[in-house]
Amino acid sequence: VKEKTGYTLNMDETFANFKKSVESGKSKAKLDVVKQKAKYTSKDMAQIKDVLGTYTTEYGGSPYGRKVNVANGASKINGSIVYPGETLSVYKTVSPFTKENGYALAGSYENGQTYGGGICQVSTTLYNAVIRAELKIVERFPHSMTVHYVPRSADAAIAGTHKDMKFKNTFDTPIYIEGKANGSTITFTIYGKKKDPKRTVEFLSETTNIKESTESTVEDATLPAGQKVVQSYGHTGYSARLWKIVKVNGKQVSKKVFNTSTYMSTPTVYRVGTKKAEKIEEKNDKKDKKNDSKSKTTTAAKSTTAQKTTTKKSSTAKSGESTGN
C-alpha cells in the first residue's frame, strides 16, 4: 500500500495567527502546518520478501477448547509488522484471555482449567521461528514442566504478566509475521530481507540432567485399608540446553549454547485407604448379637409355651382321677 504524507498542526502558532486575525477584523487565519513524511515507505515494505525463519508444531490431538485457543492466538499475531528497533510482546498481542476475545476454557500448567489454555504453544512456535530468523530475544521463560510439542529448552511459556516472550527487530528493515493454524498444525513464518543467503542456522536440544519422579501418598478414609489408587501421575524433571549451530554454504562455522532451561519433577500421588476392617466386623458382631437375641427370645417363648402345656395336662389328669372315685 502506497504511503501517505501526514500533517502536524502547530497549535500555539495557529492560535496566535487566529488572535491577530480577530483583532485586525479579518475573517481568515493562517494554519501553521508542518508536513510529516512516512517513516517507512512502500519501497521499504517491498524488501520483505525473504523467509528469515519458519517453524511448525502439531496440536491435532488437543481437546476442542485448546484447539480454539491455538487458532485464535495465531490469528492475533498473524499480519504483525515489526519495524527496526521495535519490540513485540506476545502477551500484549494475544491478551486478554477472555471469552469475549475469542478464547475457550482449556487446561494449563499454571491454573488448571483457564481461558487461553494452550497459548503457550503459540508463543513457543513463534519463538522457534524468531530464533531461526536470528532476531534478538528480549524475554523468554521455560515452562515449569516439559511440553510435548518441542524439544527441551526450545519452549517459551506465557503466564500472566510474569512470563512473556518478547523479541526485538535488530535489522534495518521491517519484518512481517505470518501465522497459520489449520486444526492440526500451527506455523509461523518470519519474512524480511535476508542479509546473507549463504548463512543458515540450526538448533539442537541437549538434556544435561534427569531427576526421576518420586511417589507421595494421601490418606483416604473412604478406601479399604491398604488399597492404593493413583490420584495424579508425576513428571520427570530435566535440565537442558539449546545449541545454536551456524553454517555457511553448508559448512559449520560455530556452535554455541543459546539458552539453558530447568524443568521441575513432580511426584506421582497415590490415595491410600485407611478404612479399617474392624468396622465391618463390628457391624457383623452387632448383627450376630441381634440374631442371638432374637433366637434367645424365640427359645424362651417356646419354653414358656411348653411349660404352660405341661401344666395344663397335669391339671387335667388330676381332675379325672377325682371324678372317677
XYZ file of C-alpha atoms in Angstrom:
325
model
C 0.000 0.000 0.000
C 1.407 3.372 -1.040
C 2.487 5.536 1.892
C 0.886 8.941 2.574
C 2.362 12.206 3.793
C 0.987 13.341 7.126
C 0.494 16.833 8.571
C 1.164 18.161 12.053
C -0.755 21.248 13.217
C 1.261 23.623 15.430
C -1.430 24.658 17.914
C 0.367 27.588 19.552
C 1.391 29.316 16.314
C -2.022 28.721 14.750
C -3.822 30.232 17.773
C -1.528 33.290 17.666
C -2.395 33.759 13.975
C -6.111 33.385 14.800
C -5.875 36.012 17.557
C -4.146 38.511 15.257
C -6.801 37.958 12.569
C -9.659 38.554 15.041
C -8.001 41.691 16.428
C -7.456 43.109 12.956
C -11.002 42.298 11.851
C -10.009 39.612 9.351
C -12.196 36.557 8.747
C -9.357 34.170 7.896
C -6.298 32.951 9.802
C -3.256 31.024 8.634
C -2.807 27.457 9.880
C 0.737 26.649 10.959
C 1.237 23.160 9.471
C 4.332 21.010 9.107
C 4.440 18.105 6.638
C 5.429 14.751 8.073
C 6.679 12.138 5.674
C 6.091 8.450 6.356
C 8.940 6.853 8.319
C 8.667 3.724 6.198
C 7.586 3.637 2.571
C 6.275 1.069 0.144
C 9.885 0.676 -1.044
C 10.857 -0.456 2.442
C 7.958 -2.879 2.571
C 8.910 -4.258 -0.842
C 12.088 -5.586 0.760
C 10.042 -8.011 2.874
C 10.307 -10.946 0.519
C 12.723 -13.462 2.040
C 11.819 -16.202 4.520
C 14.025 -15.498 7.506
C 12.686 -18.268 9.714
C 9.768 -20.670 9.941
C 8.598 -23.339 12.386
C 5.659 -25.734 12.759
C 4.249 -27.668 15.738
C 1.359 -30.130 15.970
C -1.769 -29.779 18.126
C -4.267 -32.053 16.323
C -4.713 -34.293 19.361
C -5.706 -31.416 21.648
C -9.190 -31.030 23.198
C -11.635 -28.715 21.430
C -11.050 -25.728 23.730
C -7.289 -25.869 23.300
C -7.630 -26.026 19.517
C -9.783 -22.900 19.611
C -7.137 -21.073 21.644
C -4.200 -22.065 19.449
C -6.000 -20.896 16.301
C -7.202 -17.687 17.979
C -3.732 -16.830 19.257
C -2.176 -17.439 15.839
C -4.738 -15.165 14.178
C -3.930 -12.296 16.569
C -0.214 -12.421 15.712
C -0.770 -13.059 12.005
C -0.091 -9.945 9.921
C 2.054 -8.201 12.543
C 4.771 -5.893 11.226
C 7.736 -5.157 13.472
C 9.777 -2.167 12.360
C 13.529 -1.732 13.017
C 14.183 -1.168 16.705
C 10.665 -2.195 17.768
C 9.908 -4.990 20.266
C 6.918 -7.337 20.018
C 5.365 -8.777 23.188
C 3.377 -11.963 22.647
C 1.360 -11.385 25.828
C 0.281 -7.876 24.784
C -0.520 -9.058 21.265
C -2.737 -12.017 22.199
C -4.305 -10.929 25.523
C -6.710 -10.569 27.256
C -7.536 -14.242 27.721
C -11.294 -13.909 27.849
C -14.300 -15.444 26.145
C -15.024 -12.044 24.574
C -11.562 -12.063 22.987
C -12.201 -15.412 21.321
C -10.715 -17.810 23.875
C -12.201 -21.003 25.311
C -11.617 -22.956 28.520
C -8.664 -25.341 28.324
C -6.058 -26.863 30.634
C -2.767 -25.184 31.554
C 0.116 -25.927 33.950
C -0.290 -22.715 35.913
C -4.013 -22.515 36.659
C -5.700 -25.780 35.699
C -8.759 -25.009 33.552
C -8.495 -21.419 32.327
C -9.374 -19.257 29.338
C -6.452 -19.223 26.924
C -5.039 -22.629 27.880
C -2.761 -23.678 25.002
C -1.492 -20.175 24.197
C 1.998 -21.325 25.236
C 2.161 -23.449 22.098
C 1.526 -20.282 20.099
C 4.383 -18.401 21.788
C 6.657 -21.447 21.583
C 6.077 -21.923 17.862
C 6.704 -18.221 17.225
C 9.830 -18.357 19.409
C 11.314 -21.091 17.242
C 10.581 -19.148 14.052
C 12.082 -15.974 15.563
C 15.358 -17.595 16.677
C 15.764 -19.114 13.214
C 15.302 -15.623 11.780
C 18.086 -14.547 14.182
C 16.091 -11.745 15.761
C 17.023 -10.707 19.297
C 15.160 -12.453 22.126
C 14.417 -9.893 24.843
C 12.461 -12.176 27.185
C 11.814 -15.898 27.293
C 10.946 -18.396 30.054
C 10.766 -22.206 30.015
C 7.664 -23.977 31.304
C 7.617 -25.275 34.867
C 7.471 -28.792 33.391
C 8.297 -30.131 29.939
C 5.890 -29.871 26.989
C 5.420 -32.474 24.286
C 5.383 -30.343 21.128
C 9.022 -29.131 21.082
C 12.393 -30.439 22.294
C 13.566 -29.406 25.768
C 14.831 -25.813 26.055
C 13.018 -24.857 22.826
C 9.813 -23.740 24.573
C 8.588 -20.270 25.577
C 5.935 -20.028 28.290
C 3.243 -17.393 28.741
C 1.874 -16.964 32.279
C 0.073 -13.816 33.323
C 2.357 -10.808 33.147
C 5.356 -12.510 34.776
C 6.198 -14.857 31.886
C 6.230 -13.362 28.403
C 8.029 -13.915 25.108
C 9.428 -10.713 23.612
C 11.755 -10.151 20.694
C 13.305 -7.110 19.029
C 13.813 -6.384 15.341
C 17.528 -5.597 15.220
C 17.570 -5.436 11.422
C 17.494 -2.173 9.445
C 14.404 -3.333 7.519
C 10.876 -4.258 8.724
C 9.746 -7.854 9.243
C 6.328 -9.387 8.635
C 4.880 -12.293 10.624
C 2.527 -14.831 9.106
C 0.670 -17.172 11.474
C -1.470 -20.100 10.339
C -3.364 -22.788 12.278
C -5.417 -25.424 10.458
C -6.683 -27.587 13.319
C -3.700 -29.947 13.174
C -0.606 -27.759 12.912
C 0.375 -24.185 13.694
C 3.070 -22.449 11.629
C 4.786 -19.107 11.977
C 6.910 -17.658 9.183
C 9.045 -14.531 9.510
C 9.554 -12.548 6.298
C 12.123 -9.805 5.770
C 15.344 -9.042 3.933
C 17.968 -11.740 4.316
C 21.435 -10.358 4.946
C 23.432 -13.416 3.882
C 21.676 -16.094 1.787
C 24.635 -18.435 2.349
C 24.134 -18.428 6.116
C 21.824 -20.945 7.825
C 21.176 -21.756 11.475
C 20.098 -24.913 13.274
C 19.184 -25.607 16.898
C 19.969 -28.769 18.840
C 18.483 -29.727 22.223
C 20.687 -31.486 24.770
C 19.483 -32.919 28.088
C 22.129 -32.343 30.775
C 20.409 -33.791 33.841
C 17.438 -36.009 34.729
C 15.573 -36.046 38.034
C 13.237 -39.009 38.354
C 9.721 -38.582 39.687
C 9.090 -39.748 43.249
C 5.938 -41.008 44.994
C 3.764 -39.420 47.656
C 0.631 -40.657 49.397
C -2.573 -39.116 50.685
C -4.737 -40.918 53.228
C -8.283 -41.711 52.115
C -10.789 -42.845 54.719
C -13.272 -43.923 52.024
C -10.995 -46.695 50.711
C -10.427 -50.029 52.482
C -7.180 -50.143 54.457
C -4.208 -50.940 52.213
C -5.903 -50.173 48.902
C -3.796 -47.846 46.692
C -5.197 -45.740 43.844
C -3.362 -43.266 41.563
C -4.614 -39.694 42.085
C -2.205 -37.951 39.666
C 0.814 -39.000 37.620
C 4.153 -37.318 38.237
C 6.625 -35.681 35.872
C 10.320 -36.371 35.439
C 12.498 -33.298 35.961
C 15.150 -32.214 33.472
C 17.920 -29.710 32.888
C 18.610 -28.934 29.247
C 20.366 -26.535 26.932
C 19.816 -25.433 23.369
C 22.758 -25.228 20.999
C 22.840 -22.780 18.087
C 24.739 -24.091 15.080
C 25.671 -21.656 12.308
C 26.596 -22.878 8.838
C 27.856 -21.028 5.781
C 27.456 -22.837 2.457
C 26.512 -25.921 4.464
C 29.745 -25.918 6.486
C 29.575 -25.439 10.252
C 31.359 -22.288 11.409
C 30.143 -22.070 15.030
C 28.310 -23.957 17.743
C 27.323 -22.086 20.930
C 24.922 -22.599 23.845
C 21.872 -20.450 23.059
C 19.899 -20.957 26.285
C 19.518 -23.234 29.307
C 16.324 -24.476 30.967
C 15.271 -26.344 34.088
C 12.027 -28.311 34.414
C 10.912 -29.465 37.849
C 9.958 -33.020 38.729
C 6.639 -33.742 40.422
C 5.663 -36.883 42.370
C 3.066 -39.447 41.422
C 0.372 -39.076 44.069
C -1.443 -42.143 45.437
C -4.557 -42.266 47.619
C -4.122 -44.946 50.275
C -7.134 -46.396 52.086
C -7.388 -46.108 55.875
C -10.872 -47.566 56.388
C -10.310 -50.327 58.972
C -11.787 -53.820 58.659
C -12.866 -53.782 62.366
C -15.757 -51.555 61.491
C -17.099 -54.218 59.186
C -16.509 -56.904 61.866
C -18.235 -54.734 64.473
C -21.281 -54.493 62.220
C -21.248 -58.278 61.782
C -20.866 -58.747 65.562
C -23.806 -56.445 66.238
C -25.804 -58.326 63.622
C -24.885 -61.677 65.205
C -25.761 -60.391 68.685
C -29.083 -59.152 67.390
C -29.773 -62.548 65.814
C -28.715 -64.290 69.042
C -31.031 -62.039 70.996
C -33.909 -62.901 68.666
C -33.032 -66.599 68.925
C -32.977 -66.484 72.732
C -36.303 -64.648 72.797
C -37.854 -67.267 70.496
C -36.416 -70.127 72.587
C -37.658 -68.571 75.810
C -41.096 -68.127 74.272
C -41.151 -71.768 73.176
C -40.052 -72.896 76.651
C -42.790 -70.846 78.304
C -45.407 -72.302 75.945
C -44.181 -75.823 76.650
C -44.358 -75.265 80.385
C -47.927 -73.958 80.122
C -48.952 -77.003 78.062
C -47.404 -79.427 80.586
C -49.085 -77.670 83.495
C -52.439 -77.804 81.742
C -52.114 -81.517 81.025
C -51.149 -82.209 84.650
C -54.176 -80.293 85.922
C -56.471 -82.180 83.585
C -55.090 -85.567 84.746
C -55.688 -84.724 88.412
C -59.219 -83.660 87.677
C -60.007 -87.008 86.016
C -58.817 -89.064 88.990
C -61.032 -87.119 91.366
C -64.171 -87.561 89.229
C -63.653 -91.339 88.813
C -63.536 -92.069 92.605
